[in-house]
PDB file of C-alpha atoms in Angstrom:
ATOM      1  CA  MET A   1      15.759  28.212  -8.857  1.00 93.00           C
ATOM      2  CA  LYS A   2      11.912  29.274  -6.061  1.00 95.00           C
ATOM      3  CA  VAL A   3      10.308  27.463  -7.124  1.00 96.00           C
ATOM      4  CA  TRP A   4       7.188  27.235  -3.930  1.00 95.00           C
ATOM      5  CA  ASP A   5       7.391  30.996  -1.561  1.00 97.00           C
ATOM      6  CA  LEU A   6       7.226  31.391   1.049  1.00 97.00           C
ATOM      7  CA  PHE A   7       3.531  31.935   1.956  1.00 98.00           C
ATOM      8  CA  VAL A   8       2.555  28.164   0.869  1.00 97.00           C
ATOM      9  CA  ARG A   9       5.791  27.255   2.043  1.00 98.00           C
ATOM     10  CA  VAL A  10       4.499  28.101   5.162  1.00 98.00           C
ATOM     11  CA  ALA A  11       0.619  27.351   5.324  1.00 98.00           C
ATOM     12  CA  HIS A  12       2.313  23.059   4.240  1.00 98.00           C
ATOM     13  CA  TRP A  13       4.052  22.840   6.961  1.00 98.00           C
ATOM     14  CA  CYS A  14       1.927  24.547  10.093  1.00 98.00           C
ATOM     15  CA  LEU A  15      -1.260  22.573   7.670  1.00 98.00           C
ATOM     16  CA  ALA A  16       0.438  19.388   8.411  1.00 97.00           C
ATOM     17  CA  ALA A  17       1.204  19.592  12.381  1.00 98.00           C
ATOM     18  CA  CYS A  18      -1.567  21.208  12.709  1.00 98.00           C
ATOM     19  CA  VAL A  19      -3.362  18.046  11.271  1.00 97.00           C
ATOM     20  CA  LEU A  20      -0.534  16.380  12.894  1.00 96.00           C
ATOM     21  CA  ALA A  21      -1.556  17.214  16.316  1.00 97.00           C
ATOM     22  CA  ALA A  22      -5.284  17.889  16.054  1.00 96.00           C
ATOM     23  CA  TRP A  23      -5.026  13.979  15.011  1.00 95.00           C
ATOM     24  CA  ILE A  24      -2.640  12.953  17.927  1.00 95.00           C
ATOM     25  CA  THR A  25      -4.732  15.126  20.976  1.00 95.00           C
ATOM     26  CA  GLY A  26      -7.436  13.502  18.995  1.00 93.00           C
ATOM     27  CA  GLU A  27      -6.386  10.006  19.680  1.00 92.00           C
ATOM     28  CA  LEU A  28      -5.702  10.003  22.787  1.00 93.00           C
ATOM     29  CA  LYS A  29      -9.163  11.011  24.110  1.00 87.00           C
ATOM     30  CA  LEU A  30      -8.214  12.829  27.584  1.00 91.00           C
ATOM     31  CA  LYS A  31      -9.861  15.674  28.625  1.00 92.00           C
ATOM     32  CA  SER A  32      -6.969  17.370  29.330  1.00 94.00           C
ATOM     33  CA  VAL A  33      -6.347  17.409  24.876  1.00 94.00           C
ATOM     34  CA  GLU A  34     -10.248  18.196  24.452  1.00 94.00           C
ATOM     35  CA  ARG A  35      -9.857  22.607  23.506  1.00 95.00           C
ATOM     36  CA  PRO A  36      -5.728  22.218  22.144  1.00 97.00           C
ATOM     37  CA  HIS A  37      -7.941  19.583  20.109  1.00 96.00           C
ATOM     38  CA  GLU A  38     -11.048  21.471  19.438  1.00 96.00           C
ATOM     39  CA  TRP A  39      -8.246  25.396  18.295  1.00 97.00           C
ATOM     40  CA  LEU A  40      -5.835  22.602  16.511  1.00 98.00           C
ATOM     41  CA  GLY A  41      -9.107  22.094  13.919  1.00 97.00           C
ATOM     42  CA  TYR A  42     -10.045  25.723  13.839  1.00 97.00           C
ATOM     43  CA  ALA A  43      -5.925  26.682  13.168  1.00 98.00           C
ATOM     44  CA  VAL A  44      -6.999  23.946  10.688  1.00 98.00           C
ATOM     45  CA  LEU A  45      -9.527  25.529   8.632  1.00 97.00           C
ATOM     46  CA  VAL A  46      -8.795  29.735   8.915  1.00 98.00           C
ATOM     47  CA  VAL A  47      -4.491  27.493   6.638  1.00 98.00           C
ATOM     48  CA  VAL A  48      -7.585  26.375   4.899  1.00 98.00           C
ATOM     49  CA  ALA A  49      -8.824  29.445   3.992  1.00 98.00           C
ATOM     50  CA  LEU A  50      -5.578  31.336   3.254  1.00 98.00           C
ATOM     51  CA  ARG A  51      -4.507  28.710   0.998  1.00 98.00           C
ATOM     52  CA  PHE A  52      -7.652  28.861  -0.921  1.00 97.00           C
ATOM     53  CA  VAL A  53      -6.879  32.282  -1.326  1.00 98.00           C
ATOM     54  CA  TRP A  54      -3.256  32.640  -2.176  1.00 98.00           C
ATOM     55  CA  GLY A  55      -4.031  29.048  -5.153  1.00 97.00           C
ATOM     56  CA  TRP A  56      -6.500  32.452  -6.811  1.00 97.00           C
ATOM     57  CA  ILE A  57      -4.463  34.993  -6.071  1.00 97.00           C
ATOM     58  CA  GLY A  58      -1.028  33.639  -5.520  1.00 97.00           C
ATOM     59  CA  PRO A  59       2.538  33.934  -7.688  1.00 97.00           C
ATOM     60  CA  GLN A  60       2.094  31.343 -10.438  1.00 95.00           C
ATOM     61  CA  TYR A  61       3.552  28.398  -8.749  1.00 96.00           C
ATOM     62  CA  ALA A  62       0.694  28.332  -5.908  1.00 96.00           C
ATOM     63  CA  ARG A  63      -2.857  29.060  -7.854  1.00 97.00           C
ATOM     64  CA  PHE A  64      -4.260  26.777  -8.693  1.00 96.00           C
ATOM     65  CA  GLY A  65      -4.134  27.256 -12.018  1.00 95.00           C
ATOM     66  CA  GLN A  66      -1.036  26.051 -12.766  1.00 94.00           C
ATOM     67  CA  PHE A  67      -1.648  22.116 -10.951  1.00 94.00           C
ATOM     68  CA  VAL A  68      -5.390  21.711 -11.229  1.00 96.00           C
ATOM     69  CA  VAL A  69      -5.895  20.116 -14.199  1.00 95.00           C
ATOM     70  CA  GLY A  70      -9.072  17.548 -16.079  1.00 95.00           C
ATOM     71  CA  PRO A  71      -9.248  14.241 -14.638  1.00 96.00           C
ATOM     72  CA  SER A  72      -7.393  12.859 -18.312  1.00 96.00           C
ATOM     73  CA  ARG A  73      -3.991  14.804 -17.858  1.00 95.00           C
ATOM     74  CA  THR A  74      -4.710  13.578 -14.496  1.00 96.00           C
ATOM     75  CA  LEU A  75      -4.218   9.578 -15.649  1.00 97.00           C
ATOM     76  CA  SER A  76      -2.110  10.464 -18.676  1.00 96.00           C
ATOM     77  CA  TYR A  77      -0.182  11.686 -15.455  1.00 95.00           C
ATOM     78  CA  ALA A  78      -0.616   7.906 -12.921  1.00 95.00           C
ATOM     79  CA  LYS A  79       0.384   5.530 -16.688  1.00 96.00           C
ATOM     80  CA  ALA A  80       3.081   7.817 -17.227  1.00 95.00           C
ATOM     81  CA  ALA A  81       3.925   7.421 -13.762  1.00 92.00           C
ATOM     82  CA  LEU A  82       2.967   3.882 -13.129  1.00 92.00           C
ATOM     83  CA  ARG A  83       5.579   3.312 -16.613  1.00 93.00           C
ATOM     84  CA  GLY A  84       8.249   5.282 -14.911  1.00 90.00           C
ATOM     85  CA  GLU A  85       7.882   8.055 -17.776  1.00 92.00           C
ATOM     86  CA  GLU A  86       5.934  11.018 -15.849  1.00 93.00           C
ATOM     87  CA  PRO A  87       8.220  14.323 -17.131  1.00 94.00           C
ATOM     88  CA  ARG A  88       8.990  16.131 -14.016  1.00 94.00           C
ATOM     89  CA  TYR A  89       7.221  19.229 -13.782  1.00 94.00           C
ATOM     90  CA  LEU A  90       8.934  22.059 -11.464  1.00 94.00           C
ATOM     91  CA  GLY A  91       5.527  23.210  -9.113  1.00 94.00           C
ATOM     92  CA  HIS A  92       2.526  20.297  -8.329  1.00 95.00           C
ATOM     93  CA  ASN A  93       2.619  17.567 -11.115  1.00 95.00           C
ATOM     94  CA  PRO A  94      -1.198  16.393 -11.858  1.00 96.00           C
ATOM     95  CA  LEU A  95      -0.951  13.759  -8.995  1.00 96.00           C
ATOM     96  CA  GLY A  96       0.539  16.034  -6.189  1.00 95.00           C
ATOM     97  CA  GLY A  97      -2.447  19.091  -7.845  1.00 96.00           C
ATOM     98  CA  CYS A  98      -5.011  15.898  -7.050  1.00 96.00           C
ATOM     99  CA  MET A  99      -3.719  15.850  -3.733  1.00 97.00           C
ATOM    100  CA  ILE A 100      -3.430  19.322  -2.928  1.00 96.00           C
ATOM    101  CA  VAL A 101      -7.281  19.310  -3.434  1.00 97.00           C
ATOM    102  CA  ALA A 102      -7.574  16.152  -2.000  1.00 97.00           C
ATOM    103  CA  LEU A 103      -5.927  17.020   1.387  1.00 98.00           C
ATOM    104  CA  LEU A 104      -7.112  20.605   1.288  1.00 98.00           C
ATOM    105  CA  VAL A 105     -10.934  19.638   0.932  1.00 98.00           C
ATOM    106  CA  ALA A 106     -10.750  16.441   3.580  1.00 98.00           C
ATOM    107  CA  ALA A 107      -9.323  19.081   6.075  1.00 98.00           C
ATOM    108  CA  ALA A 108     -11.723  21.829   5.805  1.00 98.00           C
ATOM    109  CA  LEU A 109     -14.134  19.044   6.211  1.00 98.00           C
ATOM    110  CA  ALA A 110     -12.925  17.384   9.421  1.00 98.00           C
ATOM    111  CA  SER A 111     -12.580  20.980  10.671  1.00 97.00           C
ATOM    112  CA  MET A 112     -16.526  21.855  10.122  1.00 97.00           C
ATOM    113  CA  SER A 113     -17.135  18.728  11.308  1.00 96.00           C
ATOM    114  CA  GLY A 114     -15.316  19.402  14.900  1.00 95.00           C
ATOM    115  CA  TRP A 115     -17.381  22.152  14.864  1.00 96.00           C
ATOM    116  CA  LEU A 116     -20.552  21.281  14.301  1.00 96.00           C
ATOM    117  CA  SER A 117     -20.633  18.330  16.390  1.00 93.00           C
ATOM    118  CA  ILE A 118     -19.519  21.332  19.864  1.00 92.00           C
ATOM    119  CA  THR A 119     -22.816  23.134  18.721  1.00 93.00           C
ATOM    120  CA  ASP A 120     -25.954  22.681  19.856  1.00 93.00           C
ATOM    121  CA  ARG A 121     -27.615  21.735  17.054  1.00 94.00           C
ATOM    122  CA  PHE A 122     -25.331  18.955  16.706  1.00 92.00           C
ATOM    123  CA  TRP A 123     -23.564  18.096  20.452  1.00 91.00           C
ATOM    124  CA  GLY A 124     -24.001  14.315  20.799  1.00 88.00           C
ATOM    125  CA  VAL A 125     -25.376  13.399  17.595  1.00 93.00           C
ATOM    126  CA  ASP A 126     -23.896  10.572  16.149  1.00 94.00           C
ATOM    127  CA  TRP A 127     -23.410  10.939  11.938  1.00 96.00           C
ATOM    128  CA  VAL A 128     -21.873  14.125  12.868  1.00 95.00           C
ATOM    129  CA  GLN A 129     -19.240  12.406  14.804  1.00 94.00           C
ATOM    130  CA  ASP A 130     -19.117   9.875  13.438  1.00 96.00           C
ATOM    131  CA  ALA A 131     -18.472  12.050   9.890  1.00 97.00           C
ATOM    132  CA  HIS A 132     -16.005  13.553  12.563  1.00 96.00           C
ATOM    133  CA  ARG A 133     -14.255  10.133  13.188  1.00 95.00           C
ATOM    134  CA  VAL A 134     -13.951   8.784   8.970  1.00 97.00           C
ATOM    135  CA  LEU A 135     -12.970  12.655   7.521  1.00 97.00           C
ATOM    136  CA  GLY A 136     -10.171  12.820  10.061  1.00 96.00           C
ATOM    137  CA  ASP A 137      -9.075   9.568   9.736  1.00 96.00           C
ATOM    138  CA  ALA A 138      -9.135  10.194   5.362  1.00 97.00           C
ATOM    139  CA  VAL A 139      -6.600  13.134   5.748  1.00 97.00           C
ATOM    140  CA  ILE A 140      -4.312  11.054   7.477  1.00 97.00           C
ATOM    141  CA  VAL A 141      -4.819   8.617   5.164  1.00 97.00           C
ATOM    142  CA  LEU A 142      -4.273  10.791   2.644  1.00 98.00           C
ATOM    143  CA  ALA A 143      -1.229  12.890   3.905  1.00 97.00           C
ATOM    144  CA  ALA A 144      -0.011   8.548   3.527  1.00 97.00           C
ATOM    145  CA  VAL A 145      -0.484   9.194   0.580  1.00 97.00           C
ATOM    146  CA  HIS A 146       1.427  12.247  -0.382  1.00 97.00           C
ATOM    147  CA  VAL A 147       4.113  11.478   2.066  1.00 97.00           C
ATOM    148  CA  ALA A 148       3.958   8.019  -0.353  1.00 96.00           C
ATOM    149  CA  GLY A 149       3.726  10.020  -3.637  1.00 95.00           C
ATOM    150  CA  VAL A 150       6.491  12.359  -2.397  1.00 96.00           C
ATOM    151  CA  VAL A 151       9.495   9.670  -1.648  1.00 96.00           C
ATOM    152  CA  TYR A 152       8.310   7.921  -5.009  1.00 93.00           C
ATOM    153  CA  THR A 153       8.845  11.029  -6.793  1.00 94.00           C
ATOM    154  CA  SER A 154      12.707  11.999  -4.894  1.00 95.00           C
ATOM    155  CA  LEU A 155      13.974   8.763  -5.768  1.00 94.00           C
ATOM    156  CA  ARG A 156      12.425   8.205  -9.602  1.00 92.00           C
ATOM    157  CA  GLN A 157      13.622  12.252 -10.356  1.00 92.00           C
ATOM    158  CA  GLY A 158      16.923  12.698  -7.863  1.00 93.00           C
ATOM    159  CA  GLU A 159      15.009  16.137  -5.973  1.00 94.00           C
ATOM    160  CA  ASN A 160      14.115  16.017  -2.689  1.00 96.00           C
ATOM    161  CA  LEU A 161      10.908  17.439  -2.879  1.00 96.00           C
ATOM    162  CA  ALA A 162      10.828  17.705   1.246  1.00 96.00           C
ATOM    163  CA  ALA A 163      13.279  19.337   1.286  1.00 96.00           C
ATOM    164  CA  ALA A 164      12.230  21.926  -1.224  1.00 96.00           C
ATOM    165  CA  MET A 165       9.203  22.326   0.575  1.00 96.00           C
ATOM    166  CA  TRP A 166      11.066  24.114   2.803  1.00 96.00           C
ATOM    167  CA  SER A 167      12.965  25.871   1.790  1.00 97.00           C
ATOM    168  CA  GLY A 168      11.407  26.461  -1.958  1.00 96.00           C
ATOM    169  CA  VAL A 169      13.735  26.150  -4.036  1.00 96.00           C
ATOM    170  CA  LYS A 170      13.705  23.659  -6.828  1.00 95.00           C
ATOM    171  CA  ARG A 171      16.944  22.375  -9.172  1.00 93.00           C
ATOM    172  CA  GLN A 172      16.124  25.133 -12.446  1.00 92.00           C
ATOM    173  CA  ALA A 173      13.613  23.301 -15.505  1.00 91.00           C
ATOM    174  CA  GLY A 174      16.388  20.961 -18.101  1.00 91.00           C
ATOM    175  CA  PRO A 175      14.864  18.933 -21.240  1.00 92.00           C
ATOM    176  CA  GLY A 176      11.098  17.891 -20.857  1.00 89.00           C
ATOM    177  CA  ASP A 177      10.898  19.452 -18.642  1.00 92.00           C
ATOM    178  CA  ILE A 178       7.198  20.757 -17.452  1.00 90.00           C
ATOM    179  CA  ALA A 179       6.798  24.572 -16.013  1.00 87.00           C
TER     180      ALA A 179
END
């Protein structure tokens, strides 16, 4: 069944590509890639802003209210996952929802700190540069944990979640699944 709409899927893969490209261009430390690095950061901000809006007005599985749950439910799901007893969610599971919020916030903060670092007021200010570097690295670490979670959940549930995020389609809900 169709779960993730076109906007969510395009935003997901655009954000992934922009973050990866921004990280690579940042690591190269070449004058020739400074401008592309900046523009990738702006693109990240645009995608994150649009995704936040879509999280409030988009269809069911795009909405934050569908996958952002409280800490106790998230912790309960994490414990069940560690025991190998977690339920299958049609949309994002509680840990996935937590990761979405963490990635969107960290990517936005990394991009904003990068923008601040090239303003007249904060040009060359060490703490802004340091914050940008730490936040950029945090986004990469979060992305790696996200990919590991996708692989783990895909294997546990016998469903290729990366392919589902590409096509938008997952198998129908079965007994015990949470729609």
